[in-house]
């Protein structure tokens, strides 16, 4: 059977999921719950026993979260959330280019000093380009709206003169307050950076939640700053690639893609399902040192495109996660927190 590989994570294809306590049978009558749970636990045991992180896991700086962090409730609209997810920004200030002195990372079990990058370097990492153009809604500010703009000698605020085939065409000055029809509701609005300062942001690391030096960008359209971690890339230890257990992932057991939320004992992650698979319930193996997660699905039969759908699922642990890593049952790798 021929399959075509496509990754799909559109909102219409990301399904809602219920909650299940750790270590319980998957609910909803998906396939054979007892068989899936037994297969998952066997695989999870192999993953947990193969987990052997290096010394830096407990003594260095190993972030398990994306380096762009929201500090507080941003008060998103449809436009601003799209711009934040895509990394569309424009600066209205002159960003500092000097590298600050070394900063201190504060872990629950101690501190660590690390070199920091400048604000302008952090902004370059934050900004992922310009939004696509939309009629009537420019992606960048007009020259006269930029800081330090000085009009050319003799320039006035009069009518706009444009060359035409029979001479100059004179158009009235546009009214900035006039309504514009036919404008898309979203898709071309960048976030405007109006200030920046060096501070700290809470970040999940291999040693638990740490306060990490970060450049805090004030954004005109958001209620909370956008933080970009300021620790120099070379000071961070890469996430280890744990060896996957031998053998194939059991049928009916889906791997985890990433973490999307964690609070106390509640854990939310996304599992990868085939386009024609059904079900999708959380599976958890909780230990004192690690937590292994995945999902229970009913594989499709017959011909189907090889699409990967990402489905969020939630479970309640027996104890707060703390500094324990969350491992994917398929690959054995620790999951990175990427809030939705």
PDB file of C-alpha atoms in Angstrom, residues 4-112:
ATOM      1  CA  UNK A   4       2.041   9.934   0.939  1.00  0.00           C
ATOM      2  CA  UNK A   5       3.705  11.617   3.938  1.00  0.00           C
ATOM      3  CA  UNK A   6       2.139  14.891   5.103  1.00  0.00           C
ATOM      4  CA  UNK A   7       2.432  16.605   8.500  1.00  0.00           C
ATOM      5  CA  UNK A   8      -0.857  18.153   9.534  1.00  0.00           C
ATOM      6  CA  UNK A   9      -1.394  20.273  12.637  1.00  0.00           C
ATOM      7  CA  UNK A  10      -4.184  22.585  11.506  1.00  0.00           C
ATOM      8  CA  UNK A  11      -6.745  23.562  14.145  1.00  0.00           C
ATOM      9  CA  UNK A  12      -9.480  21.643  12.338  1.00  0.00           C
ATOM     10  CA  UNK A  13      -7.408  18.485  12.594  1.00  0.00           C
ATOM     11  CA  UNK A  14      -6.235  18.862  16.174  1.00  0.00           C
ATOM     12  CA  UNK A  15      -8.849  17.180  18.282  1.00  0.00           C
ATOM     13  CA  UNK A  16      -9.820  17.810  21.885  1.00  0.00           C
ATOM     14  CA  UNK A  17      -8.979  15.149  24.449  1.00  0.00           C
ATOM     15  CA  UNK A  18     -10.138  14.203  27.891  1.00  0.00           C
ATOM     16  CA  UNK A  19      -8.174  13.569  31.048  1.00  0.00           C
ATOM     17  CA  UNK A  20      -7.037  10.327  32.575  1.00  0.00           C
ATOM     18  CA  UNK A  21      -5.162   9.630  35.792  1.00  0.00           C
ATOM     19  CA  UNK A  22      -1.668   8.203  35.466  1.00  0.00           C
ATOM     20  CA  UNK A  23      -1.429   4.446  35.124  1.00  0.00           C
ATOM     21  CA  UNK A  24      -5.100   3.866  34.315  1.00  0.00           C
ATOM     22  CA  UNK A  25      -6.551   2.020  31.358  1.00  0.00           C
ATOM     23  CA  UNK A  26      -7.273   4.188  28.304  1.00  0.00           C
ATOM     24  CA  UNK A  27     -10.958   5.036  28.115  1.00  0.00           C
ATOM     25  CA  UNK A  28     -13.425   5.229  25.276  1.00  0.00           C
ATOM     26  CA  UNK A  29     -13.252   1.631  24.012  1.00  0.00           C
ATOM     27  CA  UNK A  30     -10.305   2.283  21.680  1.00  0.00           C
ATOM     28  CA  UNK A  31      -9.184  -1.110  20.374  1.00  0.00           C
ATOM     29  CA  UNK A  32      -8.277  -3.472  23.216  1.00  0.00           C
ATOM     30  CA  UNK A  33      -7.432  -1.234  26.202  1.00  0.00           C
ATOM     31  CA  UNK A  34      -5.862  -4.043  28.208  1.00  0.00           C
ATOM     32  CA  UNK A  35      -3.593  -5.115  25.360  1.00  0.00           C
ATOM     33  CA  UNK A  36      -2.580  -1.525  24.547  1.00  0.00           C
ATOM     34  CA  UNK A  37      -1.819  -0.743  28.169  1.00  0.00           C
ATOM     35  CA  UNK A  38       0.306  -3.870  28.588  1.00  0.00           C
ATOM     36  CA  UNK A  39       2.253  -3.132  25.399  1.00  0.00           C
ATOM     37  CA  UNK A  40       2.755   0.487  26.462  1.00  0.00           C
ATOM     38  CA  UNK A  41       4.021  -0.467  29.921  1.00  0.00           C
ATOM     39  CA  UNK A  42       6.491  -2.945  28.486  1.00  0.00           C
ATOM     40  CA  UNK A  43       7.849  -0.325  26.096  1.00  0.00           C
ATOM     41  CA  UNK A  44       7.820   2.398  28.786  1.00  0.00           C
ATOM     42  CA  UNK A  45       9.817   0.186  31.144  1.00  0.00           C
ATOM     43  CA  UNK A  46      12.483  -0.261  28.472  1.00  0.00           C
ATOM     44  CA  UNK A  47      12.555   3.509  27.841  1.00  0.00           C
ATOM     45  CA  UNK A  48      12.909   4.335  31.546  1.00  0.00           C
ATOM     46  CA  UNK A  49      15.679   1.801  32.076  1.00  0.00           C
ATOM     47  CA  UNK A  50      17.602   3.069  29.042  1.00  0.00           C
ATOM     48  CA  UNK A  51      17.532   6.677  30.314  1.00  0.00           C
ATOM     49  CA  UNK A  52      21.103   7.580  31.266  1.00  0.00           C
ATOM     50  CA  UNK A  53      21.627  11.362  31.039  1.00  0.00           C
ATOM     51  CA  UNK A  54      25.115  12.810  31.273  1.00  0.00           C
ATOM     52  CA  UNK A  55      26.594  14.778  34.144  1.00  0.00           C
ATOM     53  CA  UNK A  56      25.441  18.114  32.679  1.00  0.00           C
ATOM     54  CA  UNK A  57      21.830  17.058  33.165  1.00  0.00           C
ATOM     55  CA  UNK A  58      22.119  17.630  36.908  1.00  0.00           C
ATOM     56  CA  UNK A  59      24.847  20.291  37.022  1.00  0.00           C
ATOM     57  CA  UNK A  60      24.648  22.399  33.833  1.00  0.00           C
ATOM     58  CA  UNK A  61      22.111  24.549  32.029  1.00  0.00           C
ATOM     59  CA  UNK A  62      19.905  22.382  29.815  1.00  0.00           C
ATOM     60  CA  UNK A  63      16.689  24.192  28.790  1.00  0.00           C
ATOM     61  CA  UNK A  64      13.644  22.049  28.008  1.00  0.00           C
ATOM     62  CA  UNK A  65      11.557  24.909  26.642  1.00  0.00           C
ATOM     63  CA  UNK A  66      11.562  27.138  23.562  1.00  0.00           C
ATOM     64  CA  UNK A  67      13.714  30.284  24.059  1.00  0.00           C
ATOM     65  CA  UNK A  68      10.813  32.693  23.433  1.00  0.00           C
ATOM     66  CA  UNK A  69       8.641  32.966  26.543  1.00  0.00           C
ATOM     67  CA  UNK A  70       5.543  34.992  27.389  1.00  0.00           C
ATOM     68  CA  UNK A  71       5.807  36.657  30.784  1.00  0.00           C
ATOM     69  CA  UNK A  72       2.185  36.920  31.897  1.00  0.00           C
ATOM     70  CA  UNK A  73      -1.124  36.949  30.031  1.00  0.00           C
ATOM     71  CA  UNK A  74      -0.588  38.647  26.657  1.00  0.00           C
ATOM     72  CA  UNK A  75      -4.283  39.304  25.976  1.00  0.00           C
ATOM     73  CA  UNK A  76      -4.042  37.866  22.472  1.00  0.00           C
ATOM     74  CA  UNK A  77      -6.357  38.766  19.633  1.00  0.00           C
ATOM     75  CA  UNK A  78      -6.527  36.629  16.510  1.00  0.00           C
ATOM     76  CA  UNK A  79      -4.073  38.941  14.760  1.00  0.00           C
ATOM     77  CA  UNK A  80      -1.559  39.265  17.581  1.00  0.00           C
ATOM     78  CA  UNK A  81      -1.515  35.556  18.370  1.00  0.00           C
ATOM     79  CA  UNK A  82      -0.831  34.761  14.725  1.00  0.00           C
ATOM     80  CA  UNK A  83       1.992  37.311  14.675  1.00  0.00           C
ATOM     81  CA  UNK A  84       3.490  35.909  17.887  1.00  0.00           C
ATOM     82  CA  UNK A  85       3.378  32.295  16.623  1.00  0.00           C
ATOM     83  CA  UNK A  86       4.960  33.325  13.323  1.00  0.00           C
ATOM     84  CA  UNK A  87       7.584  35.628  14.868  1.00  0.00           C
ATOM     85  CA  UNK A  88       6.531  38.827  13.057  1.00  0.00           C
ATOM     86  CA  UNK A  89       8.034  41.887  14.743  1.00  0.00           C
ATOM     87  CA  UNK A  90       9.112  45.434  13.968  1.00  0.00           C
ATOM     88  CA  UNK A  91      11.200  47.567  16.295  1.00  0.00           C
ATOM     89  CA  UNK A  92      10.445  51.198  17.078  1.00  0.00           C
ATOM     90  CA  UNK A  93      13.566  51.707  19.195  1.00  0.00           C
ATOM     91  CA  UNK A  94      17.308  51.504  18.852  1.00  0.00           C
ATOM     92  CA  UNK A  95      18.321  48.156  20.349  1.00  0.00           C
ATOM     93  CA  UNK A  96      21.444  47.983  22.556  1.00  0.00           C
ATOM     94  CA  UNK A  97      24.361  46.272  20.815  1.00  0.00           C
ATOM     95  CA  UNK A  98      26.662  45.851  23.841  1.00  0.00           C
ATOM     96  CA  UNK A  99      26.918  42.412  25.417  1.00  0.00           C
ATOM     97  CA  UNK A 100      25.974  42.627  29.110  1.00  0.00           C
ATOM     98  CA  UNK A 101      28.008  41.142  31.931  1.00  0.00           C
ATOM     99  CA  UNK A 102      27.571  37.461  32.735  1.00  0.00           C
ATOM    100  CA  UNK A 103      24.187  36.625  34.228  1.00  0.00           C
ATOM    101  CA  UNK A 104      23.020  34.215  36.922  1.00  0.00           C
ATOM    102  CA  UNK A 105      20.664  31.306  36.287  1.00  0.00           C
ATOM    103  CA  UNK A 106      18.757  30.394  39.456  1.00  0.00           C
ATOM    104  CA  UNK A 107      17.743  26.735  39.804  1.00  0.00           C
ATOM    105  CA  UNK A 108      15.814  25.167  42.685  1.00  0.00           C
ATOM    106  CA  UNK A 109      19.076  23.454  43.719  1.00  0.00           C
ATOM    107  CA  UNK A 110      21.609  26.257  43.135  1.00  0.00           C
ATOM    108  CA  UNK A 111      22.905  28.881  40.700  1.00  0.00           C
ATOM    109  CA  UNK A 112      25.074  29.001  37.588  1.00  0.00           C
TER     110      UNK A 112
END
